[in-house]
Short mmCIF file of C-alpha atoms in Angstrom, two decimals:
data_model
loop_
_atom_site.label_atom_id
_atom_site.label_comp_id
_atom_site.label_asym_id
_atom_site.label_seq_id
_atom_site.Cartn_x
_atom_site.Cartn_y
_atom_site.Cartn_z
CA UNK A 22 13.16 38.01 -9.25
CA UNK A 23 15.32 35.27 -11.16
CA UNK A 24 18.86 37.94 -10.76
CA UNK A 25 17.71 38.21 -7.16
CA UNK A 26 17.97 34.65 -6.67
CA UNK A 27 21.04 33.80 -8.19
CA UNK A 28 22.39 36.40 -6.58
CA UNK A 29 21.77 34.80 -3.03
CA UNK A 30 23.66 31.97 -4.05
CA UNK A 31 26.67 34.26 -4.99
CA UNK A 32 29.17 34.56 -2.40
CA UNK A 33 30.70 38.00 -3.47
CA UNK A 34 27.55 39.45 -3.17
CA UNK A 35 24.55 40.41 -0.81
CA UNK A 36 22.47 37.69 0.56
CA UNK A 37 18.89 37.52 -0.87
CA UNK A 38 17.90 36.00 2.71
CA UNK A 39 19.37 39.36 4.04
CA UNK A 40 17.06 41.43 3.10
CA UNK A 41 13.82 42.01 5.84
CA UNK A 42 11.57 38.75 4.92
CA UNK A 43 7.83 39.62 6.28
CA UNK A 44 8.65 43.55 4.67
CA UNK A 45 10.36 42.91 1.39
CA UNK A 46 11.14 39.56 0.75
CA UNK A 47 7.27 38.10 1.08
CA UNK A 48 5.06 41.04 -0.07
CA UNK A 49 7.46 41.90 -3.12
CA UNK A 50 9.48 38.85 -4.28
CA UNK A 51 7.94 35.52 -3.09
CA UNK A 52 4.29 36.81 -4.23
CA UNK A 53 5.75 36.95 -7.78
CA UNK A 54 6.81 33.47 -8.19
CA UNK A 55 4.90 30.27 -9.13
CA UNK A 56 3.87 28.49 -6.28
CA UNK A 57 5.51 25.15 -7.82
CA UNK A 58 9.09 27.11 -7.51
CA UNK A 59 8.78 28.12 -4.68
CA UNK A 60 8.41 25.04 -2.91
CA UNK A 61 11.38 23.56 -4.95
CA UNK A 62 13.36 26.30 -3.23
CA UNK A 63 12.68 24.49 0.28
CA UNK A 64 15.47 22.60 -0.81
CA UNK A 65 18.21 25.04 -1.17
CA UNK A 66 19.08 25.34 2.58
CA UNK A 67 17.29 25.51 5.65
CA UNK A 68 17.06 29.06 5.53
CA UNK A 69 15.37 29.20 2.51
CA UNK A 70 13.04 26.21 3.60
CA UNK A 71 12.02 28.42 7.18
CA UNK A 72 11.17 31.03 4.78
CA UNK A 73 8.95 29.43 2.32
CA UNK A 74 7.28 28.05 5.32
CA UNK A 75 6.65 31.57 6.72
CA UNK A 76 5.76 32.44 3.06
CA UNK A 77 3.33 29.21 3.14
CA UNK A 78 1.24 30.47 6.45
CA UNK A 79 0.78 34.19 5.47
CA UNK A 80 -0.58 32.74 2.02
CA UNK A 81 -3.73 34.96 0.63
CA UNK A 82 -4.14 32.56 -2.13
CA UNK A 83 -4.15 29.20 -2.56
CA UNK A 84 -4.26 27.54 -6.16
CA UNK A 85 -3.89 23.85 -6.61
CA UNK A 86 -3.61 24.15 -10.42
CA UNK A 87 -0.41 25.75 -9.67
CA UNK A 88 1.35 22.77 -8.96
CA UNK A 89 2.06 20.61 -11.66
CA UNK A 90 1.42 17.22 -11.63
CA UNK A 91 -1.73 16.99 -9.50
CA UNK A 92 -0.86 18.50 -5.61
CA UNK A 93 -0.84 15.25 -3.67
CA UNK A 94 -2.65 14.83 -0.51
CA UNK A 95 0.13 15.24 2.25
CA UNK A 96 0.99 17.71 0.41
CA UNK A 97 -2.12 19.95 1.12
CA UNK A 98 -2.52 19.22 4.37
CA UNK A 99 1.50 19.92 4.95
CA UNK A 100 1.45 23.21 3.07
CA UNK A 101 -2.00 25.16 4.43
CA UNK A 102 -1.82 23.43 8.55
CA UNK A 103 -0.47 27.01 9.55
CA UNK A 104 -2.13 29.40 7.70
CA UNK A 105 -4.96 31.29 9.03
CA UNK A 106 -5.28 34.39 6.89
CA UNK A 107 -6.11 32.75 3.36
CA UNK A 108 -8.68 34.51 1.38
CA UNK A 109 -9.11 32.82 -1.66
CA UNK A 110 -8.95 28.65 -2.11
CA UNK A 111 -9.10 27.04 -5.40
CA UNK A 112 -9.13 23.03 -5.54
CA UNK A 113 -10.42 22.20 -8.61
CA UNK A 114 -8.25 19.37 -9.37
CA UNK A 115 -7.91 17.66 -5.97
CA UNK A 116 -11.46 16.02 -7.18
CA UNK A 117 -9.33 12.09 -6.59
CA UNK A 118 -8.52 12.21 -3.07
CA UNK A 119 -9.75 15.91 -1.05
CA UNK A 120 -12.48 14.43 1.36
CA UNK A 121 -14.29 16.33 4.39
CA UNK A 122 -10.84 14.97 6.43
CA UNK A 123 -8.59 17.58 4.65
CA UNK A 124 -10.31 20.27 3.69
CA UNK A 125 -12.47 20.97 7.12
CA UNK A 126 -9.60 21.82 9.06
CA UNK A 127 -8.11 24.35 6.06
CA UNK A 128 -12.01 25.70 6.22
CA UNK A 129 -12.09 25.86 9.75
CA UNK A 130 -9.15 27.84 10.45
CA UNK A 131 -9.62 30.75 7.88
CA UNK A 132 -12.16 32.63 8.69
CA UNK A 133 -11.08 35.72 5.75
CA UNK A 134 -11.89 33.48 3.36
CA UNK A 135 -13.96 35.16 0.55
CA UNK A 136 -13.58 32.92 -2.25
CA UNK A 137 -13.87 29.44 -2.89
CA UNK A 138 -13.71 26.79 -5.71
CA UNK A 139 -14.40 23.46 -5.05
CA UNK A 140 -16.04 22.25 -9.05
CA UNK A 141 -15.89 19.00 -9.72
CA UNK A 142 -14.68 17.53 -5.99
CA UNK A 143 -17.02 14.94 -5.62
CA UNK A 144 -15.42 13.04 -2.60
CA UNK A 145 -16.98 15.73 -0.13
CA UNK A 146 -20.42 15.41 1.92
CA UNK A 147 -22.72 18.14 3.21
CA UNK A 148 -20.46 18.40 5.93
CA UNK A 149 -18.36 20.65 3.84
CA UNK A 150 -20.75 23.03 2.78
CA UNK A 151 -22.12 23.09 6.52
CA UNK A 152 -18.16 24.07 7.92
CA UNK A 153 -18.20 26.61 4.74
CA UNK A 154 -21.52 28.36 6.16
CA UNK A 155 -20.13 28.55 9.95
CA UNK A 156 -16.67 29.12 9.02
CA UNK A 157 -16.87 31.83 6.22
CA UNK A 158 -19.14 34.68 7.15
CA UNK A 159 -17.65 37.22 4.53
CA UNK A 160 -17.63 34.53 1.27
CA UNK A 161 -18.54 36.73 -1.93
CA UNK A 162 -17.95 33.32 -4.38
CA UNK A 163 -18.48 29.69 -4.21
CA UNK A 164 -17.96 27.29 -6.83
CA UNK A 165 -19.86 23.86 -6.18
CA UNK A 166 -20.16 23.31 -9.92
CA UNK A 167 -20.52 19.19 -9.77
CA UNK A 168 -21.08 18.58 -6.21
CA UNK A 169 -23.44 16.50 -6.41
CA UNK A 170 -23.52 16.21 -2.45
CA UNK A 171 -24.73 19.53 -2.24
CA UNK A 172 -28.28 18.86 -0.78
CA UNK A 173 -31.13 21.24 0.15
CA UNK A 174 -30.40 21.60 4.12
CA UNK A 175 -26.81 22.13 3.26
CA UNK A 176 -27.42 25.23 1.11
CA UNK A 177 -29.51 26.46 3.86
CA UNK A 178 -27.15 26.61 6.10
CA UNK A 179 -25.44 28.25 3.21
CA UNK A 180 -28.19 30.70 2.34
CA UNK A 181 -28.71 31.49 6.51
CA UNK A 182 -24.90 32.22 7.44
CA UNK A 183 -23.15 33.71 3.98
CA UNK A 184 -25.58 36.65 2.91
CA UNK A 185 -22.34 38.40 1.54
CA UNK A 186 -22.79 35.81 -1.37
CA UNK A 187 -22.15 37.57 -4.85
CA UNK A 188 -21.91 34.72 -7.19
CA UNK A 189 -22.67 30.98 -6.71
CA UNK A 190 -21.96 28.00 -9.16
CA UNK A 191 -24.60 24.86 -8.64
CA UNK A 192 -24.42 23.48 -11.94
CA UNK A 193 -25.13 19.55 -12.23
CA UNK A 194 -26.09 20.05 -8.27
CA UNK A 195 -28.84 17.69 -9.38
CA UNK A 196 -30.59 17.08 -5.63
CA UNK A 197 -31.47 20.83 -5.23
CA UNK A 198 -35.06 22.13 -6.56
CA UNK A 199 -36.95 24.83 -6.57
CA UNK A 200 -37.58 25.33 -3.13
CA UNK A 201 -33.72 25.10 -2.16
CA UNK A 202 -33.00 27.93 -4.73
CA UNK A 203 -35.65 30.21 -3.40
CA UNK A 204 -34.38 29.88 0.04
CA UNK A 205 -31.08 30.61 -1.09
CA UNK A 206 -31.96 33.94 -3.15
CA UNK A 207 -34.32 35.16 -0.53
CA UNK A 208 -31.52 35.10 1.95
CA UNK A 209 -28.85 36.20 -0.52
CA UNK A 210 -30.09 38.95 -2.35
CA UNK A 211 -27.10 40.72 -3.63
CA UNK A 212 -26.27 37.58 -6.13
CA UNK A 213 -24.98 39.10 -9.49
CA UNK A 214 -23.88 35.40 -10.35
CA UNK A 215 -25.91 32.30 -10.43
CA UNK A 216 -25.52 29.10 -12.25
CA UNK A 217 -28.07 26.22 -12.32
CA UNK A 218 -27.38 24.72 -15.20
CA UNK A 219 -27.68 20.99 -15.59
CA UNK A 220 -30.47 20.95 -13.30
CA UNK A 221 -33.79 19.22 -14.55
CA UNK A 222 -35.57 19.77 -11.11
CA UNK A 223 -34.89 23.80 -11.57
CA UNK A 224 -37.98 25.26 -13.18
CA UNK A 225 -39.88 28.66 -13.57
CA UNK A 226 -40.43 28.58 -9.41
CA UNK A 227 -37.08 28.99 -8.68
CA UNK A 228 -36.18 31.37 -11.86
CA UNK A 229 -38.88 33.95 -10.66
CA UNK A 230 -38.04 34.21 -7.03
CA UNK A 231 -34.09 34.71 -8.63
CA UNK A 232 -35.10 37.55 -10.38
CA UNK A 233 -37.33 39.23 -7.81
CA UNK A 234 -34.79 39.08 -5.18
CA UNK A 235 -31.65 39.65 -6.70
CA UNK A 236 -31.99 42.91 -8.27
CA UNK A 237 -28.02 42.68 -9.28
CA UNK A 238 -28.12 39.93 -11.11
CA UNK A 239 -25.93 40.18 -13.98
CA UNK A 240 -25.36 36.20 -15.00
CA UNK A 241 -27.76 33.26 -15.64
CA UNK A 242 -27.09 30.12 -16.41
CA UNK A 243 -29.99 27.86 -17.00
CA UNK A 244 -28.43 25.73 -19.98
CA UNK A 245 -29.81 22.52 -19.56
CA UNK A 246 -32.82 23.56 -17.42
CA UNK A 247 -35.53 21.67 -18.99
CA UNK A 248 -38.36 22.63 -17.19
CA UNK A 249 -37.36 26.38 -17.62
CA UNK A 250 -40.58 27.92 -19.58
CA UNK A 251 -41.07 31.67 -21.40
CA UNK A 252 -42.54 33.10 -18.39
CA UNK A 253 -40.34 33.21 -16.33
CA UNK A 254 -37.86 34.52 -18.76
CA UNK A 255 -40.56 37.56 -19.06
CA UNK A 256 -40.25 37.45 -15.07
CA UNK A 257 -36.51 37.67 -15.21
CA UNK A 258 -36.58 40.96 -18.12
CA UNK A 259 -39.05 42.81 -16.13
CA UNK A 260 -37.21 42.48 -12.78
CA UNK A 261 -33.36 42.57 -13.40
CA UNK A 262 -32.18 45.41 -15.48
CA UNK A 263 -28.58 45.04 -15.19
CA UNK A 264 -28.83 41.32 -16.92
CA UNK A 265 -26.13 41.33 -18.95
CA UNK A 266 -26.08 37.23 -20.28
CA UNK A 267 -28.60 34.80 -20.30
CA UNK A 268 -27.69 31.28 -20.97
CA UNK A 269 -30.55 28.92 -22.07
CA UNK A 270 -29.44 25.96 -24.29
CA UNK A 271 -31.24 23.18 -24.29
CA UNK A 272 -34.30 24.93 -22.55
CA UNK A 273 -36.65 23.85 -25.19
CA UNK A 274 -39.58 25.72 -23.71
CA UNK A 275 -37.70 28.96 -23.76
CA UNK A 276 -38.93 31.23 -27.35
CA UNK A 277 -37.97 33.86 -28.59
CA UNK A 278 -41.15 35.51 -27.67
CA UNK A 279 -39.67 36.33 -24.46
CA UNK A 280 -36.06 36.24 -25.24
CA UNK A 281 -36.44 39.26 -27.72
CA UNK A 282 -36.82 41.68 -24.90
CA UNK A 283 -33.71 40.93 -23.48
CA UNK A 284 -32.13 40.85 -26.46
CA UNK A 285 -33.29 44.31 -27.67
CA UNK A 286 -31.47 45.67 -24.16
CA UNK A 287 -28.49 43.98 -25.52
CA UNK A 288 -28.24 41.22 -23.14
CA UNK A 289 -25.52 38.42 -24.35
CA UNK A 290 -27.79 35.47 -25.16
CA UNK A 291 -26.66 31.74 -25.52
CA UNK A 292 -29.46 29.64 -27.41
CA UNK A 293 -29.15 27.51 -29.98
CA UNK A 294 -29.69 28.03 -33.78
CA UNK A 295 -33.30 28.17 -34.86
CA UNK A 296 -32.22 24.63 -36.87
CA UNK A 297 -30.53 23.01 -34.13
CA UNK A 298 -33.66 23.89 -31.80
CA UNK A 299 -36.41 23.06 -34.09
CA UNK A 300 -34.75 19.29 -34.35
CA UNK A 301 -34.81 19.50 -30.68
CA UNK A 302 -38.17 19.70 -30.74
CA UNK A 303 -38.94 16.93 -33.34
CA UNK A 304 -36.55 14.64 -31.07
CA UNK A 305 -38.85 15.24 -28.11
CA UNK A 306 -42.19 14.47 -30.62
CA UNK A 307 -40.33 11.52 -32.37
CA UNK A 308 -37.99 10.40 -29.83
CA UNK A 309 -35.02 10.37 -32.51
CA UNK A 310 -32.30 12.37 -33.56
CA UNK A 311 -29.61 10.82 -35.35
CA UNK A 312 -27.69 14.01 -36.46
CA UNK A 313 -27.39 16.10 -33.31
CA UNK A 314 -25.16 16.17 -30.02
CA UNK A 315 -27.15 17.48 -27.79
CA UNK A 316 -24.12 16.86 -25.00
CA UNK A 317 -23.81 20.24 -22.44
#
């Protein structure tokens, strides 16, 4: 890619701009480049800046970690207003400034959009998850890990419009309960991913109706589910046999009474040390426990 670009600039030889740009020079050269050198290379010429453009609005994928430092805001908005075919949109680190204004109209727009990361963007209402559910009919994966503006009528609209849905982060989500997550896996039953970790409303309710509709289910995260109980976890071995990891840290009503089944299948568990969780315990009877970080 690097000899075919310093060949362009060589005026004994072949163009790189020569050769067909939506047939070889986008789907076979451009595709293979970071996304931060590629816009440098607007500033070649103007031919090279009308075909990074053209590059820019046939875009599949769109990662904002890609551009080092931190992609600023007229930046976004300059580099997705013309694409309408993006599939996949991660904006992980756009958590100081992406608000409803920018990201609706990228949402609204692409309509092929299957996958989306949005962890940690706290500057976004509702609003956003409500454009997601209208806008996105064929989403497999959505990452609202942090959002805590994620409410319960949001994720219906969710649940109601995206029943493609194959894995969904909601950790630290901390306004939805049980009743939001049971709406959500009734309605979106081929889940093989769920996280609802850091969530102290999310209790055995919710963990039962997860594993009797969402026979697929392959993750769990429930680390930091406190009101998580064995039951349920019996619940979850009896009616998902392709669980393949469990994660309950910090559940300290979770035993290995009814962990052990699991375990025998050969299910990856995360739970902590028998020590670690037995001073859990005496910090919940004492109210004290010096020695421990019980951070998540």
């Amino acid at each position: 890619v690097f000899w075919c670009l310093r060949m362009s600039l060589t005026p004994t030889r072949g163009c790189l701009l020569d050769l067909p740009w939506e047939d070889i020079l986008l789907p076979h050269i451009l595709c293979h480049l970071p996304l931060q050198q590629l816009l440098s290379l607007q500033r070649v010429s103007k031919s090279f800046q009308s075909l990074i453009q053209l590059y820019l609005a046939n875009m599949r994928c769109f990662d904002s970690s890609q551009i080092t430092p931190a992609i600023p805001r007229a930046a976004f908005v300059n580099l997705l207003k013309d694409n309408k075919v993006l599939q996949q949109l991660a904006l992980q680190n756009c958590s100081d400034w992406l608000t409803d204004c920018e990201l609706l109209p990228v949402i609204e727009q692409n309509h092929h959009l299957h996958q989306i990361q949005l962890k940690g963007c706290v500057q976004l209402s509702r609003h956003a998850l409500v454009t997601i559910s209208l806008s996105c009919p064929n989403l497999r994966q959505l990452s609202l890990a942090q959002c805590d503006w994620v409410d319960s009528l949001a994720l219906r609209s969710l649940a109601d419009h995206c029943k493609a849905l194959e894995a969904v982060d909601l950790t630290a989500c901390r306004q939805l309960k049980d009743e939001a997550i049971c709406y959500l896996v009734q309605k979106c039953s081929r889940l093989k991913s769920l996280s609802l970790a850091v969530n102290a409303n999310v209790g055995d309710v919710a963990v039962e109706e997860t594993a009797k509709c969402c026979p697929e289910l392959e993750h769990l995260d429930l680390t930091g589910c406190l009101r998580v109980k064995n039951d349920s976890i019996r619940v979850l071995a009896e009616y998902c046999p392709k669980l393949r990891s469990l994660k309950v840290k910090h559940c300290h009503n979770v035993a290995e009474s009814s962990l052990s089944v699991l375990r025998s299948r050969g299910v990856e568990l995360d739970v902590e040390p028998p020590l670690q969780r037995a001073l859990v315990l005496l910090q919940d009877v004492v109210g004290f426990a010096p020695f421990i970080n019980l951070q998540i």
